[in-house]
């Protein structure tokens, strides 16, 4: 910045972003955020113009999740701000550190139903971890620092900072000489270590139940060591996938509604659950009263409010998993239990010997998983393809599998992949999407085109809102209400309109070559995989049913 | 919701004096399934700390609400002022 140019609120924003190591932001301009975009013009922060604010929010989420940093998105007031909300809700549900900056009408106009005025501060209450509205330029710097601190403190989450236009334009006269940190609240001294050790020593059929908190606590190594040293069989939630090394012989896969048969039966028969960074989500537990009915519970979490929320803990250990879990490490004599479960895994393993010429989606995703380079980051949309990806692809780190877990938001996959690719330019990024989901943020193909983001898209095309169709078939007498997408656009032609190389495959014999071509291609690529509309995701625990009463494709 | 057989609790909440803090408490209280029977809020202008007393009722254990209110950034502390009820001890 030139010497004689005064620092404005907008300029200050980018200085603070850079102090927090932010190099990339995702956004969309408009009237009430123009001073910030004017300051961007002079800034070294790189901005990616998304084609919808929801795309910007999800790219920030993907960026944060793939890189383990805070993702930042910008939007103007009114409709720009409201378009961020789904992304913020998604980040809240999955505890993702995101800072969203919204422009607001000038302070003097606030509360007058001004053009493009919406009370985004009020709207933010239910979909952010915290939010600020800055009405005085002298508060701006402190608030921005706090926003980053809050996003990353304890359980991560999204923070919104709403900045009226006059504050963006105002001259900054004083800078903070030191950062004032948040007063850390005194945490409950809940750490029933000796109770937990006692439970562990007496357990004959323990299970390690691994959630998304493990990756966020940076405790993958500790959890893997614990699994090795105890030999405890482990299961993972959707968001925990990758935390346990998939080659661990006592790892049983995902539990819950579409979990593996072995994982669900093991949990149901366990006498102790060691829960790390997980929260007994209803998609995990099935019918809560019948979930792991004979198990005692040791619950590790950073969030006090998760302890005893859905399942009472016999021993609760609050705080940093990284430091706490090793306190429990010990050798266990559970070989009978291990062997029983290993045998079940052999008996109930996945099968890919699907009859006929048509493509079997699980097999395609298995092929992609086998052929993709190390450290590939996979994102998904929401539906059957998401569950197939979770079941049939292998990940060695949770930051390599980005999926909308808590919110289950269609439209997540494509913009999240863009954000992931920008944060990790040297890694392969693959978005596994569905023909329904991709249309929810299809405009982001233009972002791919503009920045030549080399994302690979595997579009599992069943010409249906497949997951809803599956439920209609199973639970609503086959009354297929509004789930047919036979009139989808020509996805190959659509891709080509955005300079994205593309082809369709529909036969098993084409799969390997097509996946190789996609992975070898330098730029963005969309592989449309036509599958049979009638395929279902198995196993399935019907809603509000115990996890051992799963439906299977037999 | 029928208000019969609901447990009643009185909460005392200490918070930073921010305009939005009341809205946050109301939102969390409603969302977590508690009815508000009465509320009083005052600010100590000396130290800018707001004290909010709130009577709530629910079928759910009060510890669920205390933990969620306590999680709000602007909250300094929450406790139950009702010796008759069983609850987790909370101080902050
Ligand atoms: C934004 C949003 N709207 C609606 C839903 C409900 N929903 C869940 S899965 C699904 C179908 C998804 O279709 P598609 O992307 O083609 O995936 P498929 O199940 O066919 O693999 C729908 C509509 C949702 N999860 N998110
Ligand atoms: Mg589909």
XYZ file of C-alpha atoms and ligand atoms in Angstrom:
673
model
C 0.000 0.000 0.000
C 1.364 3.422 -0.868
C 2.541 5.623 1.999
C -0.065 8.312 1.681
C -3.061 6.062 1.293
C -5.051 5.812 4.493
C -5.892 2.423 5.893
C -9.638 1.803 5.805
C -11.711 -0.840 7.487
C -11.598 -2.815 4.242
C -7.819 -2.596 4.076
C -7.556 -3.577 7.717
C -9.600 -6.695 7.004
C -7.018 -7.989 4.537
C -4.110 -7.096 6.817
C -5.663 -9.092 9.634
C -6.458 -11.983 7.277
C -2.816 -12.097 6.287
C -1.721 -11.998 9.913
C -3.736 -15.179 10.305
C -2.004 -16.754 7.343
C -4.952 -16.441 4.973
C -3.802 -16.486 1.357
C -7.030 -17.436 -0.369
C -10.618 -16.270 0.038
C -13.826 -17.224 -1.789
C -16.517 -14.688 -2.461
C -18.861 -12.649 -4.563
C -19.077 -8.838 -4.610
C -22.028 -6.487 -4.334
C -23.018 -3.009 -3.243
C -22.615 -3.225 0.507
C -19.222 -4.926 0.339
C -17.673 -2.745 -2.367
C -15.199 -0.993 -0.062
C -13.829 -4.403 0.919
C -13.530 -5.438 -2.717
C -11.829 -2.122 -3.402
C -9.283 -2.896 -0.692
C -8.880 -6.404 -2.124
C -7.654 -4.749 -5.302
C -4.509 -3.660 -3.419
C -4.141 -6.811 -1.359
C -1.930 -9.860 -1.788
C -4.746 -12.098 -0.652
C -5.986 -14.111 -3.622
C -9.721 -14.052 -4.201
C -11.662 -16.737 -6.048
C -14.854 -15.531 -7.622
C -17.404 -18.264 -7.092
C -20.676 -18.161 -8.998
C -23.010 -18.279 -6.042
C -22.324 -17.380 -2.425
C -23.279 -20.913 -1.382
C -20.445 -22.084 -3.630
C -18.106 -19.646 -1.868
C -19.129 -20.926 1.550
C -18.655 -24.568 0.548
C -15.319 -23.825 -1.099
C -14.236 -22.235 2.181
C -15.427 -25.369 4.004
C -13.580 -27.665 1.585
C -10.476 -25.517 1.888
C -10.608 -25.656 5.670
C -11.209 -29.388 5.827
C -8.588 -30.351 3.260
C -5.862 -28.104 4.647
C -6.673 -27.949 8.350
C -6.815 -24.150 8.192
C -9.566 -21.569 8.559
C -11.593 -21.092 5.361
C -12.729 -17.571 4.534
C -15.687 -16.442 2.435
C -17.078 -13.017 1.578
C -20.535 -11.902 0.516
C -22.500 -8.735 0.164
C -25.512 -7.815 2.301
C -29.044 -9.142 1.823
C -29.201 -11.975 -0.707
C -25.437 -12.423 -0.731
C -25.442 -12.968 2.994
C -28.481 -15.248 3.018
C -26.890 -17.357 0.287
C -24.065 -18.160 2.702
C -26.369 -19.617 5.307
C -26.524 -23.213 4.085
C -22.737 -23.346 3.997
C -22.490 -21.944 7.508
C -25.070 -24.413 8.800
C -23.067 -27.196 7.201
C -19.882 -25.926 8.850
C -21.642 -25.725 12.208
C -22.979 -29.258 11.976
C -19.560 -30.636 11.028
C -17.530 -28.290 13.288
C -15.525 -26.660 10.506
C -13.544 -23.465 11.139
C -14.813 -20.856 8.696
C -14.850 -17.070 8.912
C -17.582 -15.444 6.834
C -17.414 -11.717 6.165
C -20.622 -10.018 5.081
C -21.138 -6.463 3.944
C -23.998 -4.625 5.591
C -25.851 -1.429 4.689
C -24.369 1.681 6.339
C -25.011 1.966 10.072
C -27.272 4.993 9.542
C -29.521 2.931 7.259
C -29.621 -0.162 9.443
C -33.057 -1.019 10.713
C -34.825 0.940 8.001
C -35.520 -1.924 5.593
C -32.895 -0.431 3.339
C -32.141 -1.870 -0.088
C -30.473 -5.271 0.358
C -30.690 -5.026 4.101
C -31.289 -8.229 6.005
C -30.603 -8.919 9.649
C -27.877 -11.455 8.925
C -26.614 -11.019 12.467
C -29.977 -12.253 13.730
C -30.097 -14.999 11.092
C -26.621 -16.137 12.080
C -27.572 -17.096 15.637
C -28.771 -20.563 14.739
C -26.144 -21.385 12.119
C -22.829 -20.138 13.485
C -20.688 -20.857 16.499
C -20.539 -17.120 17.072
C -21.159 -13.919 15.166
C -20.308 -10.254 15.339
C -21.668 -7.041 13.918
C -19.072 -4.299 13.934
C -20.601 -0.837 14.211
C -17.453 1.021 15.243
C -14.230 0.989 13.246
C -12.275 0.924 16.486
C -13.658 -2.521 17.263
C -12.934 -4.056 13.886
C -9.404 -5.302 14.409
C -10.168 -6.930 17.747
C -13.300 -8.575 16.400
C -11.507 -10.017 13.393
C -8.841 -11.565 15.585
C -11.505 -12.953 17.868
C -13.334 -14.436 14.895
C -10.285 -16.530 14.002
C -9.661 -17.456 17.583
C -13.253 -18.593 18.142
C -13.376 -20.549 14.867
C -10.416 -22.640 16.041
C -10.873 -22.682 19.790
C -12.188 -25.900 21.384
C -14.725 -27.451 19.058
C -14.211 -25.698 15.738
C -17.015 -23.846 13.971
C -18.088 -21.036 11.675
C -17.987 -17.383 12.740
C -19.699 -14.555 10.886
C -18.548 -10.932 10.941
C -21.058 -8.432 9.551
C -19.466 -5.118 8.603
C -21.562 -2.087 7.608
C -20.362 -0.215 4.579
C -19.396 2.955 6.469
C -17.206 0.888 8.798
C -15.493 -0.648 5.771
C -14.807 2.863 4.498
C -13.814 4.428 7.800
C -10.232 5.373 8.407
C -8.299 3.239 10.850
C -6.491 5.510 13.269
C -5.180 3.074 15.849
C -3.826 -0.429 15.563
C -3.783 -2.913 18.398
C -0.305 -3.345 19.753
C -1.048 -6.706 21.241
C -3.721 -9.250 20.653
C -6.087 -9.722 23.523
C -6.948 -13.360 23.780
C -10.319 -14.629 24.775
C -10.764 -15.398 28.385
C -10.800 -19.146 28.427
C -13.702 -20.364 30.407
C -12.875 -22.686 33.224
C -13.617 -26.140 31.922
C -15.306 -28.709 34.053
C -12.662 -30.876 35.667
C -14.337 -33.917 34.194
C -11.714 -36.552 33.640
C -12.718 -39.860 35.086
C -9.386 -41.420 34.210
C -9.273 -43.962 37.000
C -12.894 -44.900 36.354
C -12.058 -45.308 32.679
C -9.015 -47.449 33.413
C -11.150 -49.636 35.579
C -13.792 -50.064 32.862
C -11.118 -50.835 30.324
C -9.401 -53.468 32.436
C -12.643 -55.334 32.912
C -13.877 -55.142 29.342
C -14.025 -58.344 27.348
C -15.637 -56.984 24.198
C -14.555 -53.363 23.844
C -14.998 -51.262 20.708
C -13.233 -48.033 19.789
C -15.847 -45.725 18.231
C -14.002 -43.071 16.219
C -15.551 -39.792 15.097
C -14.697 -36.644 13.202
C -13.275 -35.050 16.328
C -10.141 -37.164 16.013
C -8.904 -35.456 12.872
C -9.866 -32.055 14.210
C -8.017 -32.681 17.461
C -4.982 -33.633 15.404
C -4.953 -36.874 17.323
C -4.807 -39.406 14.499
C -1.459 -40.722 15.619
C -2.600 -41.056 19.221
C -5.783 -42.869 18.200
C -3.888 -45.223 15.902
C -1.348 -45.955 18.629
C -4.150 -46.605 21.074
C -5.825 -48.988 18.612
C -2.516 -50.792 18.050
C -1.490 -51.019 21.686
C -4.856 -52.145 22.980
C -5.683 -54.221 19.913
C -9.191 -52.892 20.340
C -11.485 -53.445 17.354
C -12.560 -50.088 15.945
C -15.447 -48.625 13.983
C -15.738 -45.200 12.401
C -18.426 -42.648 11.768
C -18.793 -41.081 8.313
C -16.671 -38.150 9.437
C -14.114 -40.287 11.204
C -13.209 -42.270 8.078
C -9.461 -42.142 7.544
C -8.581 -41.677 11.202
C -7.932 -45.385 11.673
C -5.584 -46.916 9.154
C -7.890 -48.959 6.892
C -5.304 -51.765 6.889
C -5.556 -52.280 10.652
C -6.780 -55.878 10.962
C -9.112 -54.975 13.811
C -10.730 -52.075 11.945
C -14.309 -52.992 11.064
C -15.354 -50.026 8.905
C -18.184 -47.554 9.219
C -21.034 -48.067 11.663
C -24.584 -46.790 11.522
C -27.374 -46.649 8.980
C -25.199 -47.765 6.060
C -22.408 -49.223 8.122
C -20.832 -52.617 7.630
C -22.609 -55.594 9.096
C -19.567 -56.451 11.189
C -19.203 -52.929 12.586
C -22.837 -52.727 13.601
C -23.011 -56.207 15.107
C -19.750 -55.660 16.952
C -21.017 -52.431 18.497
C -24.337 -54.015 19.422
C -22.528 -56.885 21.167
C -19.856 -54.810 22.830
C -19.507 -54.413 26.574
C -17.521 -51.172 26.398
C -17.498 -48.298 23.937
C -14.482 -46.035 23.933
C -15.864 -43.021 22.116
C -13.353 -40.565 20.695
C -14.567 -37.315 19.135
C -18.010 -38.654 18.285
C -21.483 -37.687 19.430
C -23.939 -40.585 19.059
C -25.601 -39.025 16.024
C -28.935 -40.638 15.125
C -27.544 -41.858 11.788
C -24.944 -43.718 13.843
C -27.017 -45.108 16.689
C -30.222 -46.127 14.956
C -32.813 -46.577 17.669
C -31.020 -44.947 20.570
C -32.542 -47.040 23.353
C -31.315 -50.190 21.674
C -27.874 -48.951 20.692
C -25.078 -51.063 22.169
C -27.433 -52.095 24.960
C -24.855 -53.840 27.123
C -22.006 -51.406 26.707
C -20.522 -49.106 29.291
C -19.268 -45.847 27.796
C -16.013 -43.946 28.057
C -16.555 -40.674 26.227
C -13.697 -38.401 25.159
C -14.754 -35.002 23.833
C -13.706 -31.373 23.740
C -17.309 -30.181 24.042
C -18.879 -30.534 27.490
C -22.315 -30.325 25.936
C -21.797 -33.599 24.059
C -21.227 -35.564 27.266
C -24.483 -37.207 28.360
C -26.395 -35.447 25.551
C -27.697 -38.591 23.853
C -26.019 -41.398 25.743
C -24.874 -41.310 29.337
C -21.155 -41.728 29.875
C -19.854 -44.005 32.613
C -16.570 -42.157 32.406
C -16.250 -38.774 30.712
C -12.930 -37.322 29.704
C -13.165 -33.748 28.573
C -10.451 -31.816 26.864
C -7.705 -32.463 24.406
C -7.860 -35.986 23.022
C -4.215 -35.853 22.005
C -3.098 -35.605 25.596
C -5.859 -37.626 27.203
C -6.159 -40.792 25.138
C -2.594 -42.052 25.741
C -3.398 -42.081 29.476
C -5.606 -45.096 28.852
C -3.282 -47.088 26.672
C -2.670 -50.629 27.881
C -2.519 -54.154 26.575
C -5.820 -55.987 26.669
C -6.446 -59.700 26.522
C -9.297 -59.756 24.070
C -8.052 -62.221 21.480
C -11.296 -64.226 21.420
C -13.236 -61.056 20.625
C -10.738 -60.000 17.964
C -10.886 -63.389 16.309
C -14.667 -63.498 16.345
C -14.822 -60.143 14.590
C -12.087 -60.942 12.119
C -14.012 -64.046 11.144
C -17.189 -61.987 10.710
C -15.294 -59.607 8.474
C -14.267 -62.506 6.275
C -17.802 -63.835 6.186
C -19.485 -60.498 5.555
C -16.928 -58.745 3.333
C -18.001 -56.535 0.423
C -18.678 -58.325 -2.833
C -18.072 -56.822 -6.226
C -19.078 -59.799 -8.362
C -22.214 -58.108 -9.594
C -23.949 -59.936 -12.456
C -24.426 -58.458 -15.916
C -22.722 -55.922 -18.129
C -23.985 -52.820 -16.403
C -21.774 -50.804 -14.120
C -21.978 -51.533 -10.419
C -21.385 -48.228 -8.625
C -19.574 -49.753 -5.613
C -17.126 -51.437 -7.990
C -16.411 -48.191 -9.882
C -15.705 -46.355 -6.664
C -13.491 -49.209 -5.495
C -11.585 -48.950 -8.782
C -11.197 -45.179 -8.407
C -9.986 -45.725 -4.858
C -7.466 -48.367 -5.917
C -6.110 -46.299 -8.794
C -6.038 -42.820 -7.289
C -2.630 -41.495 -6.200
C -1.586 -41.361 -2.560
C -3.005 -38.455 -0.635
C -5.893 -37.920 -3.015
C -8.661 -35.823 -1.491
C -12.176 -37.070 -2.232
C -15.291 -34.979 -1.720
C -18.834 -36.218 -2.133
C -22.300 -34.887 -2.583
C -25.233 -36.422 -0.754
C -27.172 -39.537 -1.575
C -26.482 -43.106 -2.571
C -23.202 -42.207 -4.271
C -22.026 -40.636 -0.996
C -22.717 -43.799 0.974
C -21.094 -45.965 -1.707
C -18.014 -43.741 -1.575
C -17.902 -44.052 2.217
C -18.273 -47.822 2.001
C -16.054 -48.691 -0.920
C -13.255 -46.142 -1.000
C -10.323 -46.166 1.427
C -8.850 -43.119 3.076
C -5.753 -42.810 5.175
C -6.627 -39.434 6.664
C -9.929 -37.701 7.454
C -8.729 -34.637 5.538
C -8.827 -36.847 2.441
C -12.544 -37.539 2.675
C -14.754 -34.480 2.758
C -18.446 -35.119 2.964
C -21.364 -33.236 4.406
C -22.067 -35.337 7.471
C -24.225 -33.554 10.006
C -26.223 -31.501 7.530
C -26.177 -33.873 4.544
C -26.200 -30.982 2.104
C -26.603 -31.739 -1.580
C -24.435 -29.328 -3.546
C -21.495 -29.714 -1.182
C -19.249 -31.835 -3.352
C -18.293 -29.634 -6.271
C -17.480 -26.374 -4.457
C -15.814 -28.279 -1.596
C -13.582 -29.977 -4.156
C -12.665 -26.586 -5.623
C -11.693 -25.307 -2.183
C -9.750 -28.489 -1.441
C -7.862 -28.269 -4.721
C -6.931 -24.641 -4.110
C -5.609 -25.479 -0.669
C -3.688 -28.515 -1.941
C -2.647 -27.697 -5.511
C -0.304 -30.679 -5.774
C -2.749 -33.352 -4.691
C -5.402 -35.014 -6.820
C -8.922 -33.958 -5.853
C -11.940 -36.033 -6.872
C -15.561 -35.021 -6.393
C -17.934 -37.991 -6.311
C -21.298 -36.503 -7.186
C -24.792 -37.522 -8.167
C -26.943 -36.363 -11.046
C -29.264 -34.653 -8.589
C -26.638 -33.103 -6.346
C -24.390 -31.724 -9.050
C -27.173 -29.475 -10.288
C -27.388 -27.825 -6.863
C -24.123 -25.949 -7.385
C -23.578 -26.593 -11.072
C -22.658 -22.941 -11.585
C -19.323 -23.724 -9.924
C -18.232 -25.400 -13.157
C -17.600 -21.804 -14.191
C -15.231 -21.377 -11.249
C -13.399 -24.498 -12.430
C -13.214 -23.050 -15.912
C -12.002 -19.642 -14.841
C -9.185 -20.865 -12.608
C -8.577 -24.126 -14.475
C -9.018 -26.017 -11.221
C -8.038 -29.590 -12.168
C -10.770 -31.276 -10.134
C -11.916 -34.711 -11.318
C -15.646 -35.265 -11.087
C -17.053 -38.784 -10.951
C -20.737 -38.337 -11.634
C -22.745 -41.375 -10.595
C -25.763 -40.965 -12.849
C -28.826 -43.046 -12.047
C -31.218 -40.441 -13.478
C -32.840 -40.360 -10.058
C -32.734 -38.723 -6.700
C -31.556 -42.175 -5.864
C -31.462 -42.151 -2.100
C -34.983 -40.754 -1.851
C -36.144 -43.184 -4.526
C -34.659 -46.045 -2.459
C -36.642 -44.950 0.589
C -39.800 -44.562 -1.485
C -39.350 -48.097 -2.742
C -38.624 -49.529 0.687
C -40.785 -47.492 3.020
C -43.449 -45.718 0.906
C -44.854 -48.595 -1.140
C -42.833 -47.713 -4.213
C -44.742 -44.486 -4.730
C -42.014 -42.651 -6.620
C -42.937 -39.079 -5.918
C -40.737 -36.467 -7.626
C -37.548 -38.489 -7.723
C -37.223 -39.145 -11.439
C -34.530 -37.208 -13.303
C -34.823 -38.889 -16.695
C -34.709 -35.477 -18.364
C -31.300 -34.558 -16.964
C -29.190 -32.308 -19.162
C -26.508 -33.832 -21.341
C -23.741 -33.745 -18.726
C -20.966 -34.294 -21.245
C -22.092 -31.391 -23.373
C -22.577 -29.319 -20.243
C -19.002 -30.017 -19.147
C -17.693 -29.132 -22.540
C -19.408 -25.766 -22.303
C -17.101 -25.099 -19.371
C -13.985 -26.451 -21.127
C -14.065 -29.546 -18.968
C -13.079 -32.773 -20.656
C -15.781 -35.382 -20.284
C -17.058 -38.793 -21.292
C -19.822 -41.210 -20.407
C -19.362 -44.861 -19.577
C -22.093 -47.437 -19.092
C -20.416 -50.862 -19.289
C -18.191 -52.613 -16.782
C -15.581 -53.243 -19.426
C -15.055 -49.485 -19.822
C -14.415 -48.650 -16.188
C -10.702 -49.161 -15.715
C -9.557 -47.366 -18.843
C -11.917 -44.487 -18.224
C -10.777 -43.992 -14.635
C -7.162 -44.087 -15.774
C -7.833 -41.553 -18.489
C -9.500 -39.247 -15.966
C -6.672 -39.532 -13.460
C -4.013 -39.025 -16.123
C -5.666 -35.925 -17.519
C -3.939 -32.715 -16.479
C -6.949 -30.472 -16.182
C -10.501 -30.802 -14.926
C -12.443 -33.858 -16.025
C -15.972 -35.132 -15.634
C -16.551 -38.856 -15.887
C -20.222 -39.635 -16.174
C -20.935 -43.143 -14.955
C -24.344 -44.398 -16.003
C -25.747 -46.907 -13.570
C -28.948 -48.812 -13.122
C -31.629 -46.684 -11.483
C -32.783 -49.571 -9.320
C -29.558 -50.124 -7.382
C -29.847 -49.682 -3.617
C -27.347 -48.983 -0.885
C -26.881 -52.012 1.374
C -26.892 -52.765 4.198
C -29.514 -50.372 5.508
C -30.725 -49.971 9.050
C -34.279 -48.660 8.657
C -35.015 -45.443 10.555
C -35.590 -45.827 14.288
C -34.516 -49.452 14.264
C -31.753 -51.120 16.226
C -28.494 -51.429 14.303
C -28.504 -55.222 14.362
C -31.805 -55.293 12.453
C -30.325 -54.204 9.158
C -31.809 -54.925 5.756
C -29.479 -56.605 3.319
C -29.451 -57.398 -0.355
C -29.716 -61.158 -0.130
C -46.570 -29.090 24.444
C -48.396 -29.958 27.607
C -46.937 -28.152 30.586
C -48.050 -30.752 33.115
C -45.292 -32.862 34.724
C -42.534 -30.545 33.495
C -39.662 -29.764 35.808
C -39.107 -26.111 36.644
C -35.708 -24.577 37.145
C -34.394 -21.149 37.896
C -31.171 -20.274 36.093
C -28.814 -17.449 36.920
C -26.697 -16.447 33.974
C -23.820 -13.985 34.021
C -22.959 -12.558 30.631
C -21.008 -9.831 28.920
C -23.249 -6.879 28.328
C -23.888 -7.296 24.627
C -27.184 -6.470 23.004
C -27.322 -9.792 21.264
C -26.692 -11.956 24.292
C -30.361 -12.113 25.286
C -31.316 -13.227 21.804
C -28.719 -15.968 21.908
C -29.965 -17.242 25.253
C -33.585 -17.191 24.073
C -32.717 -18.999 20.863
C -30.720 -21.735 22.564
C -33.351 -22.186 25.271
C -36.166 -22.634 22.776
C -34.151 -24.806 20.417
C -33.044 -27.169 23.169
C -36.608 -27.747 24.267
C -37.158 -25.523 27.300
C -40.117 -23.250 27.915
C -39.415 -19.860 29.412
C -41.748 -19.063 32.280
C -40.139 -15.805 33.294
C -37.068 -13.729 32.740
C -35.288 -10.734 34.186
C -32.145 -9.060 32.887
C -30.066 -6.317 34.473
C -26.733 -4.765 33.706
C -24.173 -3.704 36.233
C -22.897 -0.569 34.533
C -19.761 -0.669 36.670
C -18.332 -3.869 35.223
C -20.624 -4.271 32.198
C -21.781 -7.664 33.347
C -25.370 -8.601 32.721
C -27.193 -10.847 35.142
C -30.081 -12.765 33.688
C -32.432 -14.786 35.796
C -34.694 -17.104 33.944
C -37.275 -19.661 34.993
C -37.575 -22.496 32.542
C -39.401 -25.783 32.382
C -38.878 -28.929 30.399
C -39.002 -32.694 30.475
C -35.328 -32.664 29.645
C -32.568 -32.534 32.239
C -31.442 -28.989 32.978
C -27.796 -29.964 32.508
C -28.457 -30.135 28.741
C -29.460 -26.489 28.692
C -26.742 -25.362 31.085
C -24.061 -26.931 28.915
C -25.440 -25.302 25.791
C -25.814 -21.844 27.340
C -22.377 -22.131 28.842
C -20.990 -22.769 25.375
C -22.128 -19.357 24.143
C -19.085 -17.156 23.820
C -20.479 -14.160 25.716
C -21.558 -16.172 28.736
C -19.441 -15.984 31.855
C -21.309 -18.546 33.898
C -24.589 -20.360 34.451
C -25.966 -21.962 37.560
C -29.212 -23.352 38.791
C -30.746 -21.559 41.718
C -33.060 -24.309 42.755
C -31.921 -26.652 45.441
C -34.839 -28.954 44.796
C -33.564 -30.203 41.463
C -30.860 -32.651 40.614
C -28.328 -31.180 38.286
C -24.689 -31.268 37.353
C -22.732 -28.693 39.375
C -21.798 -25.918 37.034
C -19.613 -22.968 37.740
C -17.505 -20.960 35.425
C -30.052 -29.555 -0.173
C -30.706 -30.883 -0.018
N -31.981 -31.061 -0.465
C -32.565 -32.272 -0.342
C -31.901 -33.317 0.231
C -32.588 -34.679 0.374
N -31.866 -35.709 -0.406
C -30.983 -36.548 0.169
S -30.273 -37.583 -0.947
C -31.194 -36.947 -2.205
C -31.034 -37.473 -3.609
C -29.708 -37.148 -4.175
O -29.706 -37.461 -5.548
P -28.344 -37.641 -6.315
O -27.444 -36.503 -6.069
O -28.634 -37.949 -7.733
O -27.686 -38.873 -5.560
P -28.086 -40.425 -5.617
O -28.788 -40.723 -4.343
O -28.938 -40.645 -6.819
O -26.764 -41.119 -5.705
C -32.050 -35.937 -1.740
C -33.000 -35.207 -2.571
C -30.596 -33.062 0.704
N -29.876 -33.995 1.327
N -30.021 -31.858 0.534
Mg -28.855 -39.759 -8.710
